[in-house]
Short mmCIF file of C-alpha atoms in Angstrom, two decimals:
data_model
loop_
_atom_site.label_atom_id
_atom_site.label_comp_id
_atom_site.label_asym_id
_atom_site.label_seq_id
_atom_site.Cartn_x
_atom_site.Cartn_y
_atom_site.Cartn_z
CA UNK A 572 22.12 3.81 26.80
CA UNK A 573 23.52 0.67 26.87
CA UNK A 574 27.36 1.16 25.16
CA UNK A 575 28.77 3.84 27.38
CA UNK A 576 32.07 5.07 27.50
CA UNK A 577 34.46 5.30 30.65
CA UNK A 578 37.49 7.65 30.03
CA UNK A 579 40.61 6.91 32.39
CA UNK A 580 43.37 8.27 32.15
CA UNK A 581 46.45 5.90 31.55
CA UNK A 582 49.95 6.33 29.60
CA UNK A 583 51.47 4.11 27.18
CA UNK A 584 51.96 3.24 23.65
CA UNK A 585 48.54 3.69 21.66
CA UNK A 586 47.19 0.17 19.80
CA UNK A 587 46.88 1.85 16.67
CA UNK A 588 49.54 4.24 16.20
CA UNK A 589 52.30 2.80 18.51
CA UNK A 590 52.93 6.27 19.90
CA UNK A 591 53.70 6.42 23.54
CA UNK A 592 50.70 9.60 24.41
CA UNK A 593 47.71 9.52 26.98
CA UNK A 594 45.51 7.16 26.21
CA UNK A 595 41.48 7.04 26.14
CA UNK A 596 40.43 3.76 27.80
CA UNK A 597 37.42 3.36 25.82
CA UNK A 598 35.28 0.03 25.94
CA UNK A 599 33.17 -0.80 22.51
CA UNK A 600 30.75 -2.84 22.79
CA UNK A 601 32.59 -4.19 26.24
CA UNK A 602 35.82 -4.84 24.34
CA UNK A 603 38.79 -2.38 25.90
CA UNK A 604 40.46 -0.19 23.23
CA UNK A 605 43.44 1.77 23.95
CA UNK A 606 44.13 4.38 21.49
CA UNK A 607 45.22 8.08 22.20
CA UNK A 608 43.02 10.53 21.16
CA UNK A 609 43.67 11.51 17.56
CA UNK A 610 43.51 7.70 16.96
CA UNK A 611 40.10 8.22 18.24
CA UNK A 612 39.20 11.08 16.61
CA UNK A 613 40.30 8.83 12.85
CA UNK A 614 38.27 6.16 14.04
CA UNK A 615 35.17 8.14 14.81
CA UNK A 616 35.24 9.68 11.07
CA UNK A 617 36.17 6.29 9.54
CA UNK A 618 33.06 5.23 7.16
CA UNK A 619 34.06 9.22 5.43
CA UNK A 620 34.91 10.00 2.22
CA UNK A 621 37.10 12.51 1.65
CA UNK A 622 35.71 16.06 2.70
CA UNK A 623 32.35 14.96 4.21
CA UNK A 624 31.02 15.30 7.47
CA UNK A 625 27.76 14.81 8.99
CA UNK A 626 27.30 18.66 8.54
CA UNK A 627 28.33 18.43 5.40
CA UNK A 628 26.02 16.04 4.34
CA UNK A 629 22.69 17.39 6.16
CA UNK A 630 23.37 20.22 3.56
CA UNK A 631 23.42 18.05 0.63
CA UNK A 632 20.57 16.17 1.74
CA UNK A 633 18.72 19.51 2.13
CA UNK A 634 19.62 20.70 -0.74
CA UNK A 635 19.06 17.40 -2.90
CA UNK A 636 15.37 17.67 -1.39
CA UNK A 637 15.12 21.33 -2.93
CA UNK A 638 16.23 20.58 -6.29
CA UNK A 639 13.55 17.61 -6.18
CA UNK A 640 11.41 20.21 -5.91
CA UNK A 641 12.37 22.14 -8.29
CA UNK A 642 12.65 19.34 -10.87
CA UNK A 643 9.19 17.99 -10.03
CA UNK A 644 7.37 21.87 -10.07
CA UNK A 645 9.35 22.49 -14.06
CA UNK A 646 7.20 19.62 -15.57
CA UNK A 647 3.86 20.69 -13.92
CA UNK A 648 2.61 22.97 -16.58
CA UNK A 649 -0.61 21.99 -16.41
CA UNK A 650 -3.66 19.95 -14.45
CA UNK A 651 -5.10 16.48 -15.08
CA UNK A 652 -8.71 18.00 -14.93
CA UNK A 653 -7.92 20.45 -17.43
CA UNK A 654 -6.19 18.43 -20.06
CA UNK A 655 -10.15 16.68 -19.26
CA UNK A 656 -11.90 19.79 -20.01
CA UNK A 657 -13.11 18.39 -23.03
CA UNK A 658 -13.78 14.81 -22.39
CA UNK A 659 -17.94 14.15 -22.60
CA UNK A 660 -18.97 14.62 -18.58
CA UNK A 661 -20.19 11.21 -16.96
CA UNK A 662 -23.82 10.30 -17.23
CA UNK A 663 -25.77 9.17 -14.19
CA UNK A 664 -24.63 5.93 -13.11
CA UNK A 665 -26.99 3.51 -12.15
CA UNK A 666 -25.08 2.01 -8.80
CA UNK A 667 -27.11 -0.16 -6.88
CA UNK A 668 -26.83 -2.32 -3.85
CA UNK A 669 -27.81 -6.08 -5.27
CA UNK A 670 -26.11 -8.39 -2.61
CA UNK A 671 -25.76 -8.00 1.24
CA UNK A 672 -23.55 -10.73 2.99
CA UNK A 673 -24.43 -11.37 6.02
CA UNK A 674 -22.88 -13.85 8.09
CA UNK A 675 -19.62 -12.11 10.11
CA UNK A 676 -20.36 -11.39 13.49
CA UNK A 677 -18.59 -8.11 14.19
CA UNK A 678 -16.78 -6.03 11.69
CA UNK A 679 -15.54 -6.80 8.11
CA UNK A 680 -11.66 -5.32 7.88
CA UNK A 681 -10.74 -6.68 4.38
CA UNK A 682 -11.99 -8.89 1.02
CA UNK A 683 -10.59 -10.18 -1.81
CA UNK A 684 -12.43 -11.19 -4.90
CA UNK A 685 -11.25 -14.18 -6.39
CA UNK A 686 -10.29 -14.51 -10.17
CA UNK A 687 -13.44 -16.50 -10.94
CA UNK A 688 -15.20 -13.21 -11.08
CA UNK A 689 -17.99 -14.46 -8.08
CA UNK A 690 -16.03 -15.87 -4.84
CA UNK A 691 -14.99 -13.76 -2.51
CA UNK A 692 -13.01 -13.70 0.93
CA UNK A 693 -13.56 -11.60 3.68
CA UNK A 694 -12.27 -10.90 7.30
CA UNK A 695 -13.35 -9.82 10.39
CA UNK A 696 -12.18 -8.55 13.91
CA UNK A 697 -12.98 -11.42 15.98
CA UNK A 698 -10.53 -13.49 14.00
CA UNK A 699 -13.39 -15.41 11.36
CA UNK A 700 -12.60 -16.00 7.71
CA UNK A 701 -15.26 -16.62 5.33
CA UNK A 702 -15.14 -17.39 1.93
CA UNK A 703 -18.74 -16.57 -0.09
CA UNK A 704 -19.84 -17.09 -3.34
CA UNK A 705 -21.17 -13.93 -4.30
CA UNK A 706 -23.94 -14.29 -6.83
CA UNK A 707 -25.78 -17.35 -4.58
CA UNK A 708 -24.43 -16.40 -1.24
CA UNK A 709 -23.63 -19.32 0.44
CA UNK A 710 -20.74 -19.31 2.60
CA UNK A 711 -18.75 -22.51 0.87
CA UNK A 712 -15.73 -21.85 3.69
CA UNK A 713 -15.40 -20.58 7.31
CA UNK A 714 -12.27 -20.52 8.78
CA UNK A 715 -11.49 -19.51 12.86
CA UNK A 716 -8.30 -17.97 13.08
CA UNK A 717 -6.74 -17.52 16.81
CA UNK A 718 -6.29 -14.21 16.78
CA UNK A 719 -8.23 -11.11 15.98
CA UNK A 720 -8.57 -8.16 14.00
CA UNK A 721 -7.52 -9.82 10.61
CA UNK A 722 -6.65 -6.89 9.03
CA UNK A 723 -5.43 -8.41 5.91
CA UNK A 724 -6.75 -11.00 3.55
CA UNK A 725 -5.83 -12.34 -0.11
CA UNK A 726 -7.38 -15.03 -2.84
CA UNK A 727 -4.61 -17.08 -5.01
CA UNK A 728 -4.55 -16.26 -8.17
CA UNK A 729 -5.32 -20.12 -8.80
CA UNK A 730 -8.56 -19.70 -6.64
CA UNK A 731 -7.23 -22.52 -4.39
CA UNK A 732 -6.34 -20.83 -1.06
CA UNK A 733 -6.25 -17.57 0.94
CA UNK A 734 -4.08 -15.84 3.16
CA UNK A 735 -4.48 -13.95 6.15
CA UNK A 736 -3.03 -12.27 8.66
CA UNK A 737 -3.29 -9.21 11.68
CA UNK A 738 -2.87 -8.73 15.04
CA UNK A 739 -0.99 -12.22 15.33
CA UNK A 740 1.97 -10.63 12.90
CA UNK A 741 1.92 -13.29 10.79
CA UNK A 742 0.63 -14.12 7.39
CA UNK A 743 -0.86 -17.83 6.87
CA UNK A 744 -2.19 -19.32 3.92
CA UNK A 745 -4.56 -22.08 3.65
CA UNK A 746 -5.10 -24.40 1.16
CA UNK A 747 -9.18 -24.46 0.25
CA UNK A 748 -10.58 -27.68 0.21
CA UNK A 749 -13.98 -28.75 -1.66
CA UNK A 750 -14.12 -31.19 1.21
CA UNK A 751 -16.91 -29.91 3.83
CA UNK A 752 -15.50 -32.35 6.28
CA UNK A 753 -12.14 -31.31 6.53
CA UNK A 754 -10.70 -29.27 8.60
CA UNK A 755 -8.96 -26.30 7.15
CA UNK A 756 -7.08 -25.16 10.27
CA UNK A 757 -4.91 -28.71 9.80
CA UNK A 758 -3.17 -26.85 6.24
CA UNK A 759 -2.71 -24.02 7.87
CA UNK A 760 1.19 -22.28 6.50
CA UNK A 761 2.68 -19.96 8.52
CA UNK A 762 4.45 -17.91 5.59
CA UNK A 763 5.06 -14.38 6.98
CA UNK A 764 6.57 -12.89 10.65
CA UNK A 765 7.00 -9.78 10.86
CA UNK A 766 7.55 -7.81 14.87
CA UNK A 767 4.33 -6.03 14.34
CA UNK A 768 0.79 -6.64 12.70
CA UNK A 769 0.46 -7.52 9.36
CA UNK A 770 -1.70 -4.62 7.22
CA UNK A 771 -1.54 -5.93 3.90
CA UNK A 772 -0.85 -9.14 1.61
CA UNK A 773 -1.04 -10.05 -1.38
CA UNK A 774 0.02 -12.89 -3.79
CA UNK A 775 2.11 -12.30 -7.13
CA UNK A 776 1.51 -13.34 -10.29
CA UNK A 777 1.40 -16.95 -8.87
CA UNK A 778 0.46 -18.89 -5.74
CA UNK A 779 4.40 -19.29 -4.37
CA UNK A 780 4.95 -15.89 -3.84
CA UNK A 781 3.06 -13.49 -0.72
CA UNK A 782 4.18 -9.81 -0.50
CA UNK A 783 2.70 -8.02 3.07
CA UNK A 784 3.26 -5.32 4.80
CA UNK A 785 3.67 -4.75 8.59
CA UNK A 786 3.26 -1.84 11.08
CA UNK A 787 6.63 -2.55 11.98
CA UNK A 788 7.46 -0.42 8.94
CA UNK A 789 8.71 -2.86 6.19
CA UNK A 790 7.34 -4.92 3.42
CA UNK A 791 8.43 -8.37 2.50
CA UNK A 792 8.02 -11.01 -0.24
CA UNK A 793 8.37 -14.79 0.89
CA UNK A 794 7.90 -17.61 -0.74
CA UNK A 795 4.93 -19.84 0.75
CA UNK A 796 6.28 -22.88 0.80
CA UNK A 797 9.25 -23.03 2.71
CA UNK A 798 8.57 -19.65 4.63
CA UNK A 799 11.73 -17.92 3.80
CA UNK A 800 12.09 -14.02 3.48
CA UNK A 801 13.13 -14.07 -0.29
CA UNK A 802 13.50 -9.80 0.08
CA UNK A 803 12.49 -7.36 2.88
CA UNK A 804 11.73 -3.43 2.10
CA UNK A 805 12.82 -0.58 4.33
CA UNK A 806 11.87 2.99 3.98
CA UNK A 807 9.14 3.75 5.52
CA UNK A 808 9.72 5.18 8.84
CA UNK A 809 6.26 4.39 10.63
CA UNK A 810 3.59 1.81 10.36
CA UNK A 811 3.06 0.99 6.40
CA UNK A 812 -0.69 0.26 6.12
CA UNK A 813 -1.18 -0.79 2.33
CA UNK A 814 0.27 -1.78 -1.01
CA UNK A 815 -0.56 -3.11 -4.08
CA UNK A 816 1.06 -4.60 -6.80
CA UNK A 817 1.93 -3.27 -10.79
CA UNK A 818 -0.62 -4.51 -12.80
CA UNK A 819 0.75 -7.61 -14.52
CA UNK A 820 1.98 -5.91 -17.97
CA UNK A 821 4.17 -3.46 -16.20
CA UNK A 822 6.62 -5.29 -14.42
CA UNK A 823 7.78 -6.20 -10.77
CA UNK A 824 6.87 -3.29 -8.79
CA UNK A 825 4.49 -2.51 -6.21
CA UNK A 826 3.56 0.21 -4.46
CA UNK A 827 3.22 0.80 -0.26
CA UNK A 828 1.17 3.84 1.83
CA UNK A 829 1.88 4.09 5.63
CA UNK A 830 1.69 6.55 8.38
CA UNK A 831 4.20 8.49 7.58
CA UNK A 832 2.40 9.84 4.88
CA UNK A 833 4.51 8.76 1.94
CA UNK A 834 3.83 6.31 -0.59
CA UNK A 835 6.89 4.49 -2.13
CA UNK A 836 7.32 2.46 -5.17
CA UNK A 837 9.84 -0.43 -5.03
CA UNK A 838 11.47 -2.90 -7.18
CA UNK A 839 10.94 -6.50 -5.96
CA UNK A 840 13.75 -7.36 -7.67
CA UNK A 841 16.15 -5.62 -5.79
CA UNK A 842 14.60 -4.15 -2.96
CA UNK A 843 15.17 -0.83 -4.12
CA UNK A 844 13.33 2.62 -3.58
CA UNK A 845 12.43 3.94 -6.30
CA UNK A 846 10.36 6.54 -6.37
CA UNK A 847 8.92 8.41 -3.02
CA UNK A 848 5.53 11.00 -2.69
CA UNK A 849 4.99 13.24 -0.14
CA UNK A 850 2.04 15.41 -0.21
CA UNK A 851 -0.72 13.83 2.06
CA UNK A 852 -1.45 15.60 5.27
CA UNK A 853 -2.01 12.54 7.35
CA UNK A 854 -1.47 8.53 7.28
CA UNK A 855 -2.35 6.87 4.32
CA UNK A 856 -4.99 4.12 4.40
CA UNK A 857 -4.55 2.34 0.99
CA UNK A 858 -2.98 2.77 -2.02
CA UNK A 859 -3.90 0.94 -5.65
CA UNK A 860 -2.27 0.97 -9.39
CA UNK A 861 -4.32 2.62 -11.88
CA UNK A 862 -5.21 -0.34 -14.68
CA UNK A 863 -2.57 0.98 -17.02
CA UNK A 864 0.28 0.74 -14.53
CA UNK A 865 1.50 3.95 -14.93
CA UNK A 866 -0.19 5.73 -11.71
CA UNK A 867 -1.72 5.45 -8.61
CA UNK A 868 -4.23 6.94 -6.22
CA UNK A 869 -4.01 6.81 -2.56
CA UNK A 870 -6.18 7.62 0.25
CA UNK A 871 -5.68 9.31 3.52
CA UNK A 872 -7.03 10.23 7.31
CA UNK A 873 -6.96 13.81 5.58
CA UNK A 874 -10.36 13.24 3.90
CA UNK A 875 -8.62 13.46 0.32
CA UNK A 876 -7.94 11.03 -2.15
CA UNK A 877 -4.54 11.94 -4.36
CA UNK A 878 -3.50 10.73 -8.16
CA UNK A 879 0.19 10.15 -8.75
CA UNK A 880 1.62 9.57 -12.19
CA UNK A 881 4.92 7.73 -11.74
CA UNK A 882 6.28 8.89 -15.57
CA UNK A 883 5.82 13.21 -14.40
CA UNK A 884 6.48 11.78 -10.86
CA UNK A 885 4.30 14.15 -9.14
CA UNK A 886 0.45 14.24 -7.74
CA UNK A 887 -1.46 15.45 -10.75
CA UNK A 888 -5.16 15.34 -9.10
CA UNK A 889 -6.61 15.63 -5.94
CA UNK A 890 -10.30 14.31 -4.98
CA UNK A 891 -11.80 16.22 -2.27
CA UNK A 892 -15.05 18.46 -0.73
CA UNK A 893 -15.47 20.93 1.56
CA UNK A 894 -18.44 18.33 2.36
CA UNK A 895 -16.11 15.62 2.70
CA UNK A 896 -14.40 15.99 6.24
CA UNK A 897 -14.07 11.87 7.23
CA UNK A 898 -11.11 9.81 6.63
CA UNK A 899 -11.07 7.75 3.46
CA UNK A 900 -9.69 4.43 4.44
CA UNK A 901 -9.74 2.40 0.99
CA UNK A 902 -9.75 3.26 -2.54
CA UNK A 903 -10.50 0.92 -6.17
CA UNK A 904 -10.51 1.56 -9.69
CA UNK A 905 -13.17 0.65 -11.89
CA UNK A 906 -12.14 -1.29 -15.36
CA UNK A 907 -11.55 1.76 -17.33
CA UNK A 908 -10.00 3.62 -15.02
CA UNK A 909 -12.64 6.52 -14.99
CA UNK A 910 -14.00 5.93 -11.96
CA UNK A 911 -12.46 5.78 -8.71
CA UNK A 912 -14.73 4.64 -5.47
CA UNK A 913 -13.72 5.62 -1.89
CA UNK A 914 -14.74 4.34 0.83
CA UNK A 915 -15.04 6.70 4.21
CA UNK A 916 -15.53 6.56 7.60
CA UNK A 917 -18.85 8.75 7.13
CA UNK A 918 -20.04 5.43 6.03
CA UNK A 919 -20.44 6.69 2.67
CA UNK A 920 -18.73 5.81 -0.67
CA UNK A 921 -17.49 8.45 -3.05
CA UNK A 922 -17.20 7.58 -6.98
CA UNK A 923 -14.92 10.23 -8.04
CA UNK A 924 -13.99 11.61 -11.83
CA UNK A 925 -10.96 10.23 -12.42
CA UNK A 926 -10.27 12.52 -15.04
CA UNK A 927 -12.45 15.65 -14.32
CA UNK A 928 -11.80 15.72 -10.11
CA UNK A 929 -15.68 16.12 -9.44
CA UNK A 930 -17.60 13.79 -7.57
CA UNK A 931 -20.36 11.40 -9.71
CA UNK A 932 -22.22 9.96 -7.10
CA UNK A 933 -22.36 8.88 -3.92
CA UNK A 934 -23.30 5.27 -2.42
CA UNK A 935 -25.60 4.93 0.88
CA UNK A 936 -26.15 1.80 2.28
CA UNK A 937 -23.79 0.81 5.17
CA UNK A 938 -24.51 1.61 8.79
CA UNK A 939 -20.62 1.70 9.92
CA UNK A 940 -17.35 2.82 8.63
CA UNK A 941 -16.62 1.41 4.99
CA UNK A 942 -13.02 -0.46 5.46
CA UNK A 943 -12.19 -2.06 2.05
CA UNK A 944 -13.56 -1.69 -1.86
CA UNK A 945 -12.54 -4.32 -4.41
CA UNK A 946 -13.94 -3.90 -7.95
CA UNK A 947 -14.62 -7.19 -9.06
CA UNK A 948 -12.06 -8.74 -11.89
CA UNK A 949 -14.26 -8.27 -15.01
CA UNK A 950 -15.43 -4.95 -13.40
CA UNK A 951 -19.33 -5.78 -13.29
CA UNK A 952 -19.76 -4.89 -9.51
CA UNK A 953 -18.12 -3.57 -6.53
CA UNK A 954 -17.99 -4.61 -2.89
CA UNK A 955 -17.68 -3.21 -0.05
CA UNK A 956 -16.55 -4.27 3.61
CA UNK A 957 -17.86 -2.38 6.20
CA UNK A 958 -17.62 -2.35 10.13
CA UNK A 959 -21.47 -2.53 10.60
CA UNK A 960 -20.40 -6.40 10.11
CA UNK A 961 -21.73 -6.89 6.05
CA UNK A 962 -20.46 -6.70 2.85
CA UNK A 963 -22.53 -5.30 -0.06
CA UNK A 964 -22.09 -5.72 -3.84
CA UNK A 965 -22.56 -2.49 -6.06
CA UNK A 966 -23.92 -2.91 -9.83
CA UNK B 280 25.04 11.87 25.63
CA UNK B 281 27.96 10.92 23.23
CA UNK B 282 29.39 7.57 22.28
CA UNK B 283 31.69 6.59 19.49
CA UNK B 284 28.90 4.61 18.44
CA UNK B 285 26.76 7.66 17.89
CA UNK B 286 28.62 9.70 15.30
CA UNK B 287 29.05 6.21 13.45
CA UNK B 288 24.87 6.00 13.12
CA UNK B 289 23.77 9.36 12.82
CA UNK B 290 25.93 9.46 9.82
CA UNK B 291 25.07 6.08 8.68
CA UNK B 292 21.66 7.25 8.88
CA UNK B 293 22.39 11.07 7.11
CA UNK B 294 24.33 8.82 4.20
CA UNK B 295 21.36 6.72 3.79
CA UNK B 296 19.42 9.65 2.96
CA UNK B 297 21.72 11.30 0.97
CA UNK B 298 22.08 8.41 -1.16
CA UNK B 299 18.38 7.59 -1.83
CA UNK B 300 17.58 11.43 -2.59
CA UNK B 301 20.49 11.17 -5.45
CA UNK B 302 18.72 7.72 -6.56
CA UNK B 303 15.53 10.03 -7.05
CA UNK B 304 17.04 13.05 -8.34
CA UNK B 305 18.14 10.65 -10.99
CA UNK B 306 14.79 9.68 -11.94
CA UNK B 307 13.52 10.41 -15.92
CA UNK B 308 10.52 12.79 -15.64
CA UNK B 309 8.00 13.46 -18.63
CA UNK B 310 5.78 16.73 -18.33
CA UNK B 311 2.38 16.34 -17.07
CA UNK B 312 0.98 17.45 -19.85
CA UNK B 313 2.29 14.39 -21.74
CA UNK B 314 1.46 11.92 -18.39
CA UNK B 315 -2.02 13.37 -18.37
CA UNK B 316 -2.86 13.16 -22.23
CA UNK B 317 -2.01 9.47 -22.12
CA UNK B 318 -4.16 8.32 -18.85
CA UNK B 319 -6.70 10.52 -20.38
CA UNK B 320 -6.29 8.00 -23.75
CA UNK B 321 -6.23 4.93 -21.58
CA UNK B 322 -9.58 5.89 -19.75
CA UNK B 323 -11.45 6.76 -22.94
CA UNK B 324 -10.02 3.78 -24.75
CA UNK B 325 -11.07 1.45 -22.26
CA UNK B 326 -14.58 3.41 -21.18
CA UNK B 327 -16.45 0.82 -23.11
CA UNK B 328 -15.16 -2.16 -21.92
CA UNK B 329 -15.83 -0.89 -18.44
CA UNK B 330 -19.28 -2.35 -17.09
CA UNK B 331 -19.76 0.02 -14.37
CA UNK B 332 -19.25 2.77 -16.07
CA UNK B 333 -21.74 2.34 -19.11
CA UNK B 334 -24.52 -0.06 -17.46
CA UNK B 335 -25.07 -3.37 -18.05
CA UNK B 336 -28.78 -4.48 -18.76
CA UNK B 337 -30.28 -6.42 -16.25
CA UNK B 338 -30.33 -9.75 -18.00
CA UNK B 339 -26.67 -9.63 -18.64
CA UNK B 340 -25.42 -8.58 -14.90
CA UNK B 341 -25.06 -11.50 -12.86
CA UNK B 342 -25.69 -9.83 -9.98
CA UNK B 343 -29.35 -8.56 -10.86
CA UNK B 344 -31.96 -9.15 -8.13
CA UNK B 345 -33.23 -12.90 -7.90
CA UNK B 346 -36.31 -13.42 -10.00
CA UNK B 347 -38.72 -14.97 -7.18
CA UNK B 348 -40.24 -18.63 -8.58
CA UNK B 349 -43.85 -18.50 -9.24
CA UNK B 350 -45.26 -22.07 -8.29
CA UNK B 351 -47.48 -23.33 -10.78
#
C-alpha cells in the first residue's frame, strides 16, 4: 500500500546498464531509479540462485513437506499403547482434594510452585499476585500489578522472586522480600516487551535468565538484569500460548504451543527451529517436557491431549473420549512420567495413562474452568488454578 | 497490486520455508518402536519414586488434612 510504483515514460541512458532505451521511472522506497526494463526485470530476481524462481520453489517446498511425511510414516511401525500392552494396568489412585486457597478475588490464570516443594505463586485476572505457602496457607506475599489478566507467572529457581506478566506485554520480576513492611511494587524489573500479551515465562536454570512467550507470535530469552533481548524466536505464525523448558539434563531447548496449532522445539543457543509438529486440530493451550526430556505432550481447544517423541519425531499417543468434548487448556506430568493430568474447561481434570492411552480417573472439585496444573517438585501433590477464583492441592 | 518490493518478499518468505523444511528433513529419526520401548523403561523405572502414583501414607504426605487440637 504504501511503496507504489509510478511508470513514466522517459528516454535516456539506463543507471545500471548505461544503455540509451526507455526507461521505467520507478521510485523505491521514495528514492527515483531509472533503469530500462530488463535492468528491472535483473533486479526484481536478484536474491536468486541460479535456476530458482518463486514457482520453482513453492514446488520444492511442497514437495519437501511430502517427503516429511513420508520419512515420519516409515518409522511408525507401531503404537505407544501397544508396546504397553503388557505393562501391570494402574491401580486406583487415591487423589484427593487436601488444600483449597482461597484468597484471589476473581479468576486464577496461572501458578508456579516454588523449588522448596510448599510455596506457591499464583495469578489472577484483576491484576493480584499472591504468593502462599501451601501446607499452612497463609498468604506470606500480595502483590497489585496495574494491569489485568496476568496470564503468566514464574518462581526463581532460588525461591527469591517471581515474574509476571499479561495484558500489559511485559514481563516483570520482583524481588521477594521477608520484610512485611516493604513495599514490593518499589523492586519491581521490567525485563520483557513484547507488541502483544505475554502467555508464558519462565526462568532458566538460574535467576538471570526469563524466557516468555507473546501473542505477538515470538518467544524471547532476556536477561533480568539489564533488560536486554539476549535471543528472540520466530516461527510461529499466530499467537504462541505456552512453552516449557528441557528438563535440566537434556540441554538448552525448550519447547512452544500456539494458535497455529504447531508446537516447535528450539535451540536457545541459536535461535534455531528445530523440530516442528503438526497434528492438533485447533490452538494449543500448553505444552510440557516429559521428565526424561525426550518428549512432550501438549494440549489443545480440540478436547485431545497429544504425546510427541522428539527421537521418532512424530505423535506416538493421543489422549481422548468420545465423553471428553471441552477444551483442555493445561497439561503436567507426574514424577514418573505415568501419569499425565489435564485440566479442561468442563471443570474437570483428566489423569490419563501415559503409557496405555486410557483414562485413570477423573478429579471433581472446581466450580469453573481449570486454567493451569503444576505437579509439585518432589511430586507429592498437584494443584490446580481454576477460574471459579481458588486453587486446590491434589494428594 | 504489484511492486518490486513484492516479488522480493514473497520469495523471501517461500525461501524461508524452503530452508527450514530442508533443516527438518535433515533431522535423525529412530523408529517408534525403539522411542516407545525406552519412555516405557523410564516410566517403570521411575514408578516408584513417583508419590502420586503409588500413595503415600497419611503420616508421610505433608499435605494430609490438619489434625484438629483437642484442648486438655
Amino acid at each position: 500500500m504504501c511503496d507504489q510504483t509510478f511508470v513514466a515514460a522517459t528516454f535516456g541512458p539506463c543507471e545500471c546498464c548505461e544503455k540509451a532505451s526507455p526507461l521505467m521511472n520507478i521510485y523505491i522506497k521514495a528514492e527515483a531509479i531509472n533503469y530500462c526494463s530488463f535492468c528491472v526485470e535483473v533486479m526484481a530476481c536478484a536474491g536468486l540462485t541460479a535456476g530458482e524462481s518463486v514457482a520453482s520453489l513453492k514446488k520444492e517446498s511442497e514437495t519437501l513437506k511430502k517427503k516429511l511425511e513420508e520419512e515420519r510414516g516409515k518409522l511408525s511401525d507401531i503404537e505407544l499403547n501397544q508396546v504397553a500392552e503388557k505393562v501391570e494396568v494402574l491401580g486406583a489412585l487415591a487423589i484427593k482434594t487436601r488444600r483449597v486457597l482461597k484468597g484471589h478475588g476473581n479468576k486464577v490464570l496461572c501458578m508456579d510452585w516454588c523449588k522448596d516443594k510448599r510455596r506457591i505463586v499464583s495469578s489472577s485476572q484483576d491484576g493480584k499476585v499472591i504468593v502462599w505457602d501451601a501446607f499452612t496457607l497463609n498468604k506470606e506475599h500480595g502483590l497489585n500489578l496495574p494491569c489485568t489478566w496476568v496470564m503468566a507467572c514464574a518462581y526463581a529457581p532460588s525461591g527469591c522472586a517471581v515474574a509476571c506478566g499479561g495484558l500489559d506485554n511485559k514481563c516483570s520480576v520482583f524481588p521477594l522480600s521477608l520484610d512485611k513492611n516493604e513495599n514490593l511494587n518499589a523492586k519491581k524489573k521490567s525485563v520483557a516487551m513484547h507488541t502483544n500479551y505475554v502467555s508464558g515465562c519462565t526462568f532458566t536454570s538460574s535467576d538471570m535468565q526469563l524466557l516468555t512467550s507473546s501473542g505477538d507470535g515470538t518467544c524471547a530469552l532476556w536477561d533480568v538484569e539489564s533488560g536486554q533481548l539476549l535471543q528472540s524466536f520466530h516461527g510461529h505464525t499466530a499467537d504462541v500460548l505456552s512453552l516449557d523448558l528441557a528438563p535440566s539434563e537434556t540441554g538448552n531447548t525448550f519447547v512452544s504451543g500456539g494458535s497455529d496449532r504447531k508446537s516447535n522445539i528450539w535451540d536457545m543457543r541459536s535461535g534455531q527451529n528445530v523440530q516442528s509438529f503438526e497434528s492438533h486440530e485447533s490452538d494449543i493451550n500448553c505444552v510440557k517436557y516429559y521428565p526424561s526430556g525426550d518428549a512432550f505432550a501438549s494440549a489443545s481447544d480440540d478436547a485431545t491431549c497429544r504425546f510427541f517423541d522428539l527421537r521418532a519425531d512424530r505423535e506416538v499417543a493421543v489422549y481422548q473420549k468420545d465423553s471428553v468434548i471441552f477444551g483442555a487448556s493445561t497439561l503436567d506430568f507426574s514424577l514418573s512420567g505415568r501419569l499425565l493430568f489435564a485440566g479442561y474447561n468442563d471443570y474437570t481434570i483428566n489423569v490419563w495413562d501415559v503409557l496405555k492411552g486410557t483414562r485413570a480417573s477423573i478429579l471433581f472439585g472446581h466450580e469453573n474452568r481449570v486454567s493451569r496444573v503444576r505437579v509439585s517438585p518432589d511430586g507429592t501433590a498437584l494443584c490446580s488454578a481454576s477460574w471459579d477464583n481458588t486453587l486446590r492441592i491434589w494428594s | 497490486m504489484s511492486n518490486i518490493s513484492a516479488p522480493n518478499s514473497s520469495l523471501v518468505l517461500v525461501q524461508k520455508a524452503v530452508k527450514q523444511l530442508r533443516l527438518e528433513a535433515s533431522v535423525r529419526r529412530i523408529k517408534v518402536s525403539q522411542a516407545a520401548a525406552e519412555l516405557k523403561t523410564f516410566c517403570l523405572q521411575n514408578a516408584h519414586k513417583d508419590p502420586l502414583l503409588t500413595g503415600v501414607p497419611s503420616s508421610d504426605n505433608p499435605f494430609r488434612p490438619p489434625k484438629s487440637c483437642i484442648l486438655l
